[in-house]
Amino acid sequence: MTFIKRSITTILGLPLVLLLVYLGGLPLLFACCFIALAGLHEFYLAFSKKDRLIHLIGYLATVGYFAAIYVFGAGYWLLTALTLFIITVQTCLVVFFRKLPMSECISTVYGFLYVPFLLSFVVLVREHVLGYYYVWLIFIACFGCDTFAYFTGSLFGKRKLKNTPSPSKSLEGLVGGVIGATLIGFFYSMAISRFSAYPENVTYIVLISTIISFLGALFSIIGDLAASAVKRHCDIKDFGKVFPGHGGFMDRLDSILTVAPIVYMVMNAMIWLMP
């Protein structure tokens, strides 16, 4: 029954995700801002069990941060917005000394860095000069690894990941997930290389895309296990119940949050190293 619910949710939601990523620009930015706010809300509830006044700073910072991306793009102003947010939380810690628990300040900052900040790299990748082609590698790495890990683990999984946040997962499943996602990224790069304006760089494009897919798959596992660790710490099964069979926004974002920054960094390195 859970598999059926997950499949129906994916079938209904995937076209919308594909459309937003395809359009990019304001539609994608607004969508990511909304999802970041929803995910941040789930994160704060997981830690504090209810909304705190200090969390309002995190919500306002999220809106301001995505507005800064739209107006200024990546660079100095994003660092400025992030710095002002942290200083604001520090100021509240001083002004409301003995009234505001230190743990709430820490969770407010960590929640922002974990959800809106990392999610913003989806927008930054899409708006990159090569983003139209390479933004899809984020989802190839995440969903490709998740899908192949599930089937490989179900068929061949024997060595369970003991002493990890997800002891039910198997080593065979993770290896199969990484290999599967890397292969999808390779074949995808072979397809997009046909549209390259520089035929002499086709081999380079395929190599970089395959590397991105491989690293993305590895870090998607880290993202998934990190989210599981947070849920175990907060003693919850799912972050929410928005998506039948999937949980909340954070339950679907976990791997994307770690993969998107990796794709962005490798893309920038690619331009620097491009022959």
PDB file of C-alpha atoms in Angstrom:
ATOM      1  CA  MET A   1       0.000   0.000   0.000  1.00  0.00           C
ATOM      2  CA  THR A   2       2.850   2.400   0.849  1.00  0.00           C
ATOM      3  CA  PHE A   3       4.498   1.686  -2.508  1.00  0.00           C
ATOM      4  CA  ILE A   4       1.212   2.440  -4.308  1.00  0.00           C
ATOM      5  CA  LYS A   5       0.798   5.736  -2.417  1.00  0.00           C
ATOM      6  CA  ARG A   6       4.387   6.729  -3.184  1.00  0.00           C
ATOM      7  CA  SER A   7       3.920   5.892  -6.865  1.00  0.00           C
ATOM      8  CA  ILE A   8       0.691   7.904  -7.177  1.00  0.00           C
ATOM      9  CA  THR A   9       2.239  10.905  -5.420  1.00  0.00           C
ATOM     10  CA  THR A  10       5.276  10.742  -7.716  1.00  0.00           C
ATOM     11  CA  ILE A  11       3.146  10.463 -10.869  1.00  0.00           C
ATOM     12  CA  LEU A  12       1.061  13.485  -9.861  1.00  0.00           C
ATOM     13  CA  GLY A  13       3.910  15.635  -8.562  1.00  0.00           C
ATOM     14  CA  LEU A  14       6.715  14.886 -11.009  1.00  0.00           C
ATOM     15  CA  PRO A  15       5.203  16.773 -14.007  1.00  0.00           C
ATOM     16  CA  LEU A  16       4.892  19.931 -11.883  1.00  0.00           C
ATOM     17  CA  VAL A  17       8.502  19.659 -10.730  1.00  0.00           C
ATOM     18  CA  LEU A  18       9.692  19.133 -14.311  1.00  0.00           C
ATOM     19  CA  LEU A  19       7.681  22.122 -15.522  1.00  0.00           C
ATOM     20  CA  LEU A  20       9.036  24.460 -12.834  1.00  0.00           C
ATOM     21  CA  VAL A  21      12.634  23.412 -13.455  1.00  0.00           C
ATOM     22  CA  TYR A  22      12.135  23.748 -17.218  1.00  0.00           C
ATOM     23  CA  LEU A  23      10.711  27.281 -16.847  1.00  0.00           C
ATOM     24  CA  GLY A  24      13.327  28.445 -14.353  1.00  0.00           C
ATOM     25  CA  GLY A  25      13.333  32.160 -13.507  1.00  0.00           C
ATOM     26  CA  LEU A  26      10.618  33.518 -11.219  1.00  0.00           C
ATOM     27  CA  PRO A  27       8.383  30.399 -11.252  1.00  0.00           C
ATOM     28  CA  LEU A  28      11.213  28.221  -9.977  1.00  0.00           C
ATOM     29  CA  LEU A  29      12.403  30.852  -7.502  1.00  0.00           C
ATOM     30  CA  PHE A  30       8.923  31.338  -6.013  1.00  0.00           C
ATOM     31  CA  ALA A  31       8.425  27.572  -5.832  1.00  0.00           C
ATOM     32  CA  CYS A  32      11.770  27.035  -4.088  1.00  0.00           C
ATOM     33  CA  CYS A  33      11.048  29.887  -1.664  1.00  0.00           C
ATOM     34  CA  PHE A  34       7.666  28.375  -0.792  1.00  0.00           C
ATOM     35  CA  ILE A  35       9.122  24.877  -0.412  1.00  0.00           C
ATOM     36  CA  ALA A  36      11.971  26.264   1.703  1.00  0.00           C
ATOM     37  CA  LEU A  37       9.481  27.965   4.041  1.00  0.00           C
ATOM     38  CA  ALA A  38       7.405  24.794   4.304  1.00  0.00           C
ATOM     39  CA  GLY A  39      10.487  22.631   4.904  1.00  0.00           C
ATOM     40  CA  LEU A  40      11.849  25.094   7.454  1.00  0.00           C
ATOM     41  CA  HIS A  41       8.516  25.028   9.279  1.00  0.00           C
ATOM     42  CA  GLU A  42       8.667  21.223   9.454  1.00  0.00           C
ATOM     43  CA  PHE A  43      12.254  21.378  10.704  1.00  0.00           C
ATOM     44  CA  TYR A  44      11.424  23.876  13.450  1.00  0.00           C
ATOM     45  CA  LEU A  45       8.399  21.849  14.570  1.00  0.00           C
ATOM     46  CA  ALA A  46      10.556  18.711  14.712  1.00  0.00           C
ATOM     47  CA  PHE A  47      13.033  20.380  17.066  1.00  0.00           C
ATOM     48  CA  SER A  48      10.787  22.665  19.131  1.00  0.00           C
ATOM     49  CA  LYS A  49       7.412  20.870  18.805  1.00  0.00           C
ATOM     50  CA  LYS A  50       5.806  24.270  18.152  1.00  0.00           C
ATOM     51  CA  ASP A  51       6.645  27.563  16.467  1.00  0.00           C
ATOM     52  CA  ARG A  52       8.737  29.972  18.536  1.00  0.00           C
ATOM     53  CA  LEU A  53       8.985  33.715  18.042  1.00  0.00           C
ATOM     54  CA  ILE A  54      12.680  33.366  17.196  1.00  0.00           C
ATOM     55  CA  HIS A  55      11.677  31.205  14.226  1.00  0.00           C
ATOM     56  CA  LEU A  56      10.100  34.252  12.620  1.00  0.00           C
ATOM     57  CA  ILE A  57      13.620  35.499  11.918  1.00  0.00           C
ATOM     58  CA  GLY A  58      14.301  32.315   9.973  1.00  0.00           C
ATOM     59  CA  TYR A  59      11.139  32.718   7.881  1.00  0.00           C
ATOM     60  CA  LEU A  60      11.843  36.388   7.139  1.00  0.00           C
ATOM     61  CA  ALA A  61      15.459  35.594   6.316  1.00  0.00           C
ATOM     62  CA  THR A  62      14.283  32.935   3.851  1.00  0.00           C
ATOM     63  CA  VAL A  63      12.119  35.404   1.939  1.00  0.00           C
ATOM     64  CA  GLY A  64      14.867  38.033   2.012  1.00  0.00           C
ATOM     65  CA  TYR A  65      17.492  35.536   0.899  1.00  0.00           C
ATOM     66  CA  PHE A  66      15.541  34.391  -2.160  1.00  0.00           C
ATOM     67  CA  ALA A  67      14.719  38.019  -2.965  1.00  0.00           C
ATOM     68  CA  ALA A  68      18.457  38.751  -2.899  1.00  0.00           C
ATOM     69  CA  ILE A  69      19.037  35.886  -5.332  1.00  0.00           C
ATOM     70  CA  TYR A  70      16.479  37.351  -7.730  1.00  0.00           C
ATOM     71  CA  VAL A  71      17.812  40.916  -7.510  1.00  0.00           C
ATOM     72  CA  PHE A  72      21.558  40.354  -7.192  1.00  0.00           C
ATOM     73  CA  GLY A  73      22.220  36.726  -8.154  1.00  0.00           C
ATOM     74  CA  ALA A  74      25.033  34.771  -6.498  1.00  0.00           C
ATOM     75  CA  GLY A  75      27.952  36.461  -4.799  1.00  0.00           C
ATOM     76  CA  TYR A  76      28.523  39.272  -2.331  1.00  0.00           C
ATOM     77  CA  TRP A  77      24.905  40.070  -1.494  1.00  0.00           C
ATOM     78  CA  LEU A  78      24.051  36.491  -0.635  1.00  0.00           C
ATOM     79  CA  LEU A  79      26.909  36.432   1.862  1.00  0.00           C
ATOM     80  CA  THR A  80      25.668  39.754   3.205  1.00  0.00           C
ATOM     81  CA  ALA A  81      22.126  38.432   3.680  1.00  0.00           C
ATOM     82  CA  LEU A  82      23.428  35.306   5.399  1.00  0.00           C
ATOM     83  CA  THR A  83      25.700  37.350   7.684  1.00  0.00           C
ATOM     84  CA  LEU A  84      22.898  39.748   8.671  1.00  0.00           C
ATOM     85  CA  PHE A  85      20.660  36.795   9.531  1.00  0.00           C
ATOM     86  CA  ILE A  86      23.235  35.238  11.864  1.00  0.00           C
ATOM     87  CA  ILE A  87      23.984  38.608  13.505  1.00  0.00           C
ATOM     88  CA  THR A  88      20.242  39.185  14.034  1.00  0.00           C
ATOM     89  CA  VAL A  89      19.918  35.862  15.870  1.00  0.00           C
ATOM     90  CA  GLN A  90      22.970  36.736  17.960  1.00  0.00           C
ATOM     91  CA  THR A  91      21.394  40.097  18.807  1.00  0.00           C
ATOM     92  CA  CYS A  92      18.226  38.361  19.996  1.00  0.00           C
ATOM     93  CA  LEU A  93      20.354  36.081  22.166  1.00  0.00           C
ATOM     94  CA  VAL A  94      21.835  39.160  23.840  1.00  0.00           C
ATOM     95  CA  VAL A  95      18.638  41.207  24.152  1.00  0.00           C
ATOM     96  CA  PHE A  96      16.586  38.289  25.490  1.00  0.00           C
ATOM     97  CA  PHE A  97      19.321  36.792  27.632  1.00  0.00           C
ATOM     98  CA  ARG A  98      17.948  34.200  30.106  1.00  0.00           C
ATOM     99  CA  LYS A  99      14.593  34.291  28.290  1.00  0.00           C
ATOM    100  CA  LEU A 100      15.665  32.809  24.967  1.00  0.00           C
ATOM    101  CA  PRO A 101      17.170  29.293  25.162  1.00  0.00           C
ATOM    102  CA  MET A 102      20.472  28.897  23.382  1.00  0.00           C
ATOM    103  CA  SER A 103      19.157  25.714  21.784  1.00  0.00           C
ATOM    104  CA  GLU A 104      16.409  27.676  20.007  1.00  0.00           C
ATOM    105  CA  CYS A 105      18.967  30.074  18.521  1.00  0.00           C
ATOM    106  CA  ILE A 106      21.104  27.177  17.330  1.00  0.00           C
ATOM    107  CA  SER A 107      18.163  25.356  15.742  1.00  0.00           C
ATOM    108  CA  THR A 108      16.989  28.613  14.096  1.00  0.00           C
ATOM    109  CA  VAL A 109      20.353  29.168  12.403  1.00  0.00           C
ATOM    110  CA  TYR A 110      20.959  25.515  11.572  1.00  0.00           C
ATOM    111  CA  GLY A 111      17.447  25.159  10.155  1.00  0.00           C
ATOM    112  CA  PHE A 112      18.023  28.092   7.807  1.00  0.00           C
ATOM    113  CA  LEU A 113      21.411  26.803   6.668  1.00  0.00           C
ATOM    114  CA  TYR A 114      20.067  23.275   6.272  1.00  0.00           C
ATOM    115  CA  VAL A 115      16.890  24.051   4.333  1.00  0.00           C
ATOM    116  CA  PRO A 116      16.586  27.454   2.541  1.00  0.00           C
ATOM    117  CA  PHE A 117      20.318  28.011   2.062  1.00  0.00           C
ATOM    118  CA  LEU A 118      21.055  24.580   0.584  1.00  0.00           C
ATOM    119  CA  LEU A 119      17.816  24.511  -1.427  1.00  0.00           C
ATOM    120  CA  SER A 120      18.693  27.865  -3.008  1.00  0.00           C
ATOM    121  CA  PHE A 121      21.413  26.102  -5.000  1.00  0.00           C
ATOM    122  CA  VAL A 122      18.698  24.568  -7.170  1.00  0.00           C
ATOM    123  CA  VAL A 123      17.899  28.104  -8.345  1.00  0.00           C
ATOM    124  CA  LEU A 124      21.577  29.049  -8.608  1.00  0.00           C
ATOM    125  CA  VAL A 125      22.316  25.975 -10.736  1.00  0.00           C
ATOM    126  CA  ARG A 126      19.324  26.642 -13.007  1.00  0.00           C
ATOM    127  CA  GLU A 127      20.366  30.276 -13.540  1.00  0.00           C
ATOM    128  CA  HIS A 128      23.957  29.263 -14.255  1.00  0.00           C
ATOM    129  CA  VAL A 129      25.209  29.755 -17.801  1.00  0.00           C
ATOM    130  CA  LEU A 130      25.073  25.973 -18.254  1.00  0.00           C
ATOM    131  CA  GLY A 131      22.199  25.461 -15.851  1.00  0.00           C
ATOM    132  CA  TYR A 132      19.524  24.642 -18.417  1.00  0.00           C
ATOM    133  CA  TYR A 133      21.323  21.384 -19.175  1.00  0.00           C
ATOM    134  CA  TYR A 134      22.958  20.555 -15.861  1.00  0.00           C
ATOM    135  CA  VAL A 135      20.180  21.318 -13.372  1.00  0.00           C
ATOM    136  CA  TRP A 136      18.639  17.974 -14.307  1.00  0.00           C
ATOM    137  CA  LEU A 137      21.697  16.191 -12.920  1.00  0.00           C
ATOM    138  CA  ILE A 138      20.516  17.147  -9.423  1.00  0.00           C
ATOM    139  CA  PHE A 139      17.380  15.070  -9.871  1.00  0.00           C
ATOM    140  CA  ILE A 140      19.121  12.333 -11.833  1.00  0.00           C
ATOM    141  CA  ALA A 141      21.578  11.858  -8.970  1.00  0.00           C
ATOM    142  CA  CYS A 142      18.902  11.962  -6.246  1.00  0.00           C
ATOM    143  CA  PHE A 143      16.046  10.001  -7.769  1.00  0.00           C
ATOM    144  CA  GLY A 144      18.296   7.719  -9.805  1.00  0.00           C
ATOM    145  CA  CYS A 145      20.269   6.722  -6.734  1.00  0.00           C
ATOM    146  CA  ASP A 146      17.119   6.323  -4.614  1.00  0.00           C
ATOM    147  CA  THR A 147      15.376   4.169  -7.233  1.00  0.00           C
ATOM    148  CA  PHE A 148      18.318   1.887  -8.033  1.00  0.00           C
ATOM    149  CA  ALA A 149      19.210   1.589  -4.344  1.00  0.00           C
ATOM    150  CA  TYR A 150      15.662   0.446  -3.575  1.00  0.00           C
ATOM    151  CA  PHE A 151      15.558  -2.257  -6.230  1.00  0.00           C
ATOM    152  CA  THR A 152      19.163  -3.378  -5.766  1.00  0.00           C
ATOM    153  CA  GLY A 153      18.733  -3.519  -2.021  1.00  0.00           C
ATOM    154  CA  SER A 154      15.482  -5.466  -2.337  1.00  0.00           C
ATOM    155  CA  LEU A 155      17.036  -8.030  -4.673  1.00  0.00           C
ATOM    156  CA  PHE A 156      20.596  -8.368  -3.389  1.00  0.00           C
ATOM    157  CA  GLY A 157      20.785  -6.540  -0.059  1.00  0.00           C
ATOM    158  CA  LYS A 158      22.566  -8.638   2.591  1.00  0.00           C
ATOM    159  CA  ARG A 159      25.043  -6.371   4.396  1.00  0.00           C
ATOM    160  CA  LYS A 160      22.967  -3.987   6.506  1.00  0.00           C
ATOM    161  CA  LEU A 161      24.362  -0.578   7.469  1.00  0.00           C
ATOM    162  CA  LYS A 162      24.713  -1.116  11.203  1.00  0.00           C
ATOM    163  CA  ASN A 163      25.442   1.816  13.508  1.00  0.00           C
ATOM    164  CA  THR A 164      23.919   4.263  11.027  1.00  0.00           C
ATOM    165  CA  PRO A 165      20.718   6.348  11.144  1.00  0.00           C
ATOM    166  CA  SER A 166      19.143   3.887   8.653  1.00  0.00           C
ATOM    167  CA  PRO A 167      20.163   0.347   9.681  1.00  0.00           C
ATOM    168  CA  SER A 168      17.590  -1.164   7.295  1.00  0.00           C
ATOM    169  CA  LYS A 169      19.550   0.016   4.247  1.00  0.00           C
ATOM    170  CA  SER A 170      22.126  -2.294   2.737  1.00  0.00           C
ATOM    171  CA  LEU A 171      25.598  -1.758   1.332  1.00  0.00           C
ATOM    172  CA  GLU A 172      24.576  -3.500  -1.886  1.00  0.00           C
ATOM    173  CA  GLY A 173      21.650  -1.112  -2.259  1.00  0.00           C
ATOM    174  CA  LEU A 174      23.857   1.964  -1.869  1.00  0.00           C
ATOM    175  CA  VAL A 175      26.429   0.659  -4.359  1.00  0.00           C
ATOM    176  CA  GLY A 176      23.677  -0.163  -6.838  1.00  0.00           C
ATOM    177  CA  GLY A 177      22.178   3.289  -6.356  1.00  0.00           C
ATOM    178  CA  VAL A 178      25.460   5.069  -7.064  1.00  0.00           C
ATOM    179  CA  ILE A 179      26.202   2.938 -10.126  1.00  0.00           C
ATOM    180  CA  GLY A 180      22.670   3.351 -11.479  1.00  0.00           C
ATOM    181  CA  ALA A 181      22.620   7.132 -11.047  1.00  0.00           C
ATOM    182  CA  THR A 182      26.077   7.445 -12.608  1.00  0.00           C
ATOM    183  CA  LEU A 183      24.992   5.443 -15.652  1.00  0.00           C
ATOM    184  CA  ILE A 184      21.862   7.574 -16.106  1.00  0.00           C
ATOM    185  CA  GLY A 185      24.010  10.704 -15.876  1.00  0.00           C
ATOM    186  CA  PHE A 186      26.393   9.283 -18.457  1.00  0.00           C
ATOM    187  CA  PHE A 187      23.638   8.508 -20.977  1.00  0.00           C
ATOM    188  CA  TYR A 188      22.004  11.882 -20.293  1.00  0.00           C
ATOM    189  CA  SER A 189      25.307  13.652 -20.998  1.00  0.00           C
ATOM    190  CA  MET A 190      25.679  11.713 -24.239  1.00  0.00           C
ATOM    191  CA  ALA A 191      22.271  13.050 -25.272  1.00  0.00           C
ATOM    192  CA  ILE A 192      22.863  16.709 -24.351  1.00  0.00           C
ATOM    193  CA  SER A 193      26.361  16.718 -25.861  1.00  0.00           C
ATOM    194  CA  ARG A 194      24.690  16.591 -29.273  1.00  0.00           C
ATOM    195  CA  PHE A 195      23.513  20.162 -28.659  1.00  0.00           C
ATOM    196  CA  SER A 196      26.941  21.455 -27.690  1.00  0.00           C
ATOM    197  CA  ALA A 197      28.113  24.535 -29.566  1.00  0.00           C
ATOM    198  CA  TYR A 198      31.659  23.224 -29.180  1.00  0.00           C
ATOM    199  CA  PRO A 199      31.910  19.685 -30.632  1.00  0.00           C
ATOM    200  CA  GLU A 200      35.538  19.448 -29.572  1.00  0.00           C
ATOM    201  CA  ASN A 201      34.375  19.596 -25.918  1.00  0.00           C
ATOM    202  CA  VAL A 202      31.895  16.705 -26.128  1.00  0.00           C
ATOM    203  CA  THR A 203      34.225  14.277 -24.325  1.00  0.00           C
ATOM    204  CA  TYR A 204      34.785  16.875 -21.627  1.00  0.00           C
ATOM    205  CA  ILE A 205      31.021  17.443 -21.207  1.00  0.00           C
ATOM    206  CA  VAL A 206      30.379  13.717 -20.880  1.00  0.00           C
ATOM    207  CA  LEU A 207      33.222  13.309 -18.376  1.00  0.00           C
ATOM    208  CA  ILE A 208      32.111  16.203 -16.169  1.00  0.00           C
ATOM    209  CA  SER A 209      28.449  15.154 -16.259  1.00  0.00           C
ATOM    210  CA  THR A 210      29.371  11.622 -15.261  1.00  0.00           C
ATOM    211  CA  ILE A 211      31.534  12.927 -12.417  1.00  0.00           C
ATOM    212  CA  ILE A 212      28.692  15.177 -11.251  1.00  0.00           C
ATOM    213  CA  SER A 213      26.270  12.245 -11.318  1.00  0.00           C
ATOM    214  CA  PHE A 214      28.681  10.036  -9.374  1.00  0.00           C
ATOM    215  CA  LEU A 215      29.419  12.656  -6.713  1.00  0.00           C
ATOM    216  CA  GLY A 216      25.772  13.666  -6.618  1.00  0.00           C
ATOM    217  CA  ALA A 217      24.716  10.075  -5.953  1.00  0.00           C
ATOM    218  CA  LEU A 218      27.244   9.756  -3.128  1.00  0.00           C
ATOM    219  CA  PHE A 219      26.077  12.964  -1.491  1.00  0.00           C
ATOM    220  CA  SER A 220      22.429  12.060  -1.989  1.00  0.00           C
ATOM    221  CA  ILE A 221      23.116   9.126   0.329  1.00  0.00           C
ATOM    222  CA  ILE A 222      24.689  11.512   2.844  1.00  0.00           C
ATOM    223  CA  GLY A 223      21.645  13.770   2.601  1.00  0.00           C
ATOM    224  CA  ASP A 224      19.243  10.895   3.127  1.00  0.00           C
ATOM    225  CA  LEU A 225      21.158   9.534   6.121  1.00  0.00           C
ATOM    226  CA  ALA A 226      21.560  13.022   7.614  1.00  0.00           C
ATOM    227  CA  ALA A 227      17.799  13.574   7.479  1.00  0.00           C
ATOM    228  CA  SER A 228      17.292  10.189   9.125  1.00  0.00           C
ATOM    229  CA  ALA A 229      19.715  11.215  11.868  1.00  0.00           C
ATOM    230  CA  VAL A 230      17.738  14.431  12.481  1.00  0.00           C
ATOM    231  CA  LYS A 231      14.461  12.494  12.644  1.00  0.00           C
ATOM    232  CA  ARG A 232      15.927   9.984  15.088  1.00  0.00           C
ATOM    233  CA  HIS A 233      17.243  12.842  17.228  1.00  0.00           C
ATOM    234  CA  CYS A 234      13.778  14.426  17.246  1.00  0.00           C
ATOM    235  CA  ASP A 235      12.102  11.014  17.745  1.00  0.00           C
ATOM    236  CA  ILE A 236       9.815  11.304  14.709  1.00  0.00           C
ATOM    237  CA  LYS A 237       9.159   8.986  11.772  1.00  0.00           C
ATOM    238  CA  ASP A 238       8.487  11.680   9.137  1.00  0.00           C
ATOM    239  CA  PHE A 239       8.805  15.445   9.066  1.00  0.00           C
ATOM    240  CA  GLY A 240       5.191  15.792   7.890  1.00  0.00           C
ATOM    241  CA  LYS A 241       2.225  14.171   6.157  1.00  0.00           C
ATOM    242  CA  VAL A 242       1.813  16.428   3.134  1.00  0.00           C
ATOM    243  CA  PHE A 243       2.608  13.762   0.532  1.00  0.00           C
ATOM    244  CA  PRO A 244       0.923  10.344   0.959  1.00  0.00           C
ATOM    245  CA  GLY A 245       3.558   7.629   1.228  1.00  0.00           C
ATOM    246  CA  HIS A 246       6.389  10.169   1.250  1.00  0.00           C
ATOM    247  CA  GLY A 247       5.905  12.268   4.374  1.00  0.00           C
ATOM    248  CA  GLY A 248       6.536  16.013   4.413  1.00  0.00           C
ATOM    249  CA  PHE A 249       8.527  18.426   2.287  1.00  0.00           C
ATOM    250  CA  MET A 250      11.725  17.632   4.175  1.00  0.00           C
ATOM    251  CA  ASP A 251      11.275  13.926   3.561  1.00  0.00           C
ATOM    252  CA  ARG A 252      11.425  14.589  -0.185  1.00  0.00           C
ATOM    253  CA  LEU A 253      14.111  17.287  -0.011  1.00  0.00           C
ATOM    254  CA  ASP A 254      16.686  15.452   2.099  1.00  0.00           C
ATOM    255  CA  SER A 255      19.005  14.325  -0.711  1.00  0.00           C
ATOM    256  CA  ILE A 256      18.379  17.345  -2.965  1.00  0.00           C
ATOM    257  CA  LEU A 257      19.628  19.649  -0.205  1.00  0.00           C
ATOM    258  CA  THR A 258      23.091  18.105  -0.324  1.00  0.00           C
ATOM    259  CA  VAL A 259      23.304  17.363  -4.042  1.00  0.00           C
ATOM    260  CA  ALA A 260      22.381  20.825  -5.409  1.00  0.00           C
ATOM    261  CA  PRO A 261      25.426  22.593  -3.836  1.00  0.00           C
ATOM    262  CA  ILE A 262      27.729  19.849  -5.130  1.00  0.00           C
ATOM    263  CA  VAL A 263      26.416  20.292  -8.682  1.00  0.00           C
ATOM    264  CA  TYR A 264      26.829  24.064  -8.415  1.00  0.00           C
ATOM    265  CA  MET A 265      30.428  23.819  -7.206  1.00  0.00           C
ATOM    266  CA  VAL A 266      31.456  21.281  -9.842  1.00  0.00           C
ATOM    267  CA  MET A 267      29.819  23.362 -12.575  1.00  0.00           C
ATOM    268  CA  ASN A 268      31.812  26.434 -11.590  1.00  0.00           C
ATOM    269  CA  ALA A 269      34.992  24.391 -11.430  1.00  0.00           C
ATOM    270  CA  MET A 270      34.136  23.031 -14.875  1.00  0.00           C
ATOM    271  CA  ILE A 271      34.053  26.519 -16.405  1.00  0.00           C
ATOM    272  CA  TRP A 272      37.353  27.374 -14.750  1.00  0.00           C
ATOM    273  CA  LEU A 273      38.995  24.210 -16.077  1.00  0.00           C
ATOM    274  CA  MET A 274      37.287  24.125 -19.464  1.00  0.00           C
ATOM    275  CA  PRO A 275      39.874  23.910 -22.265  1.00  0.00           C
TER     276      PRO A 275
END
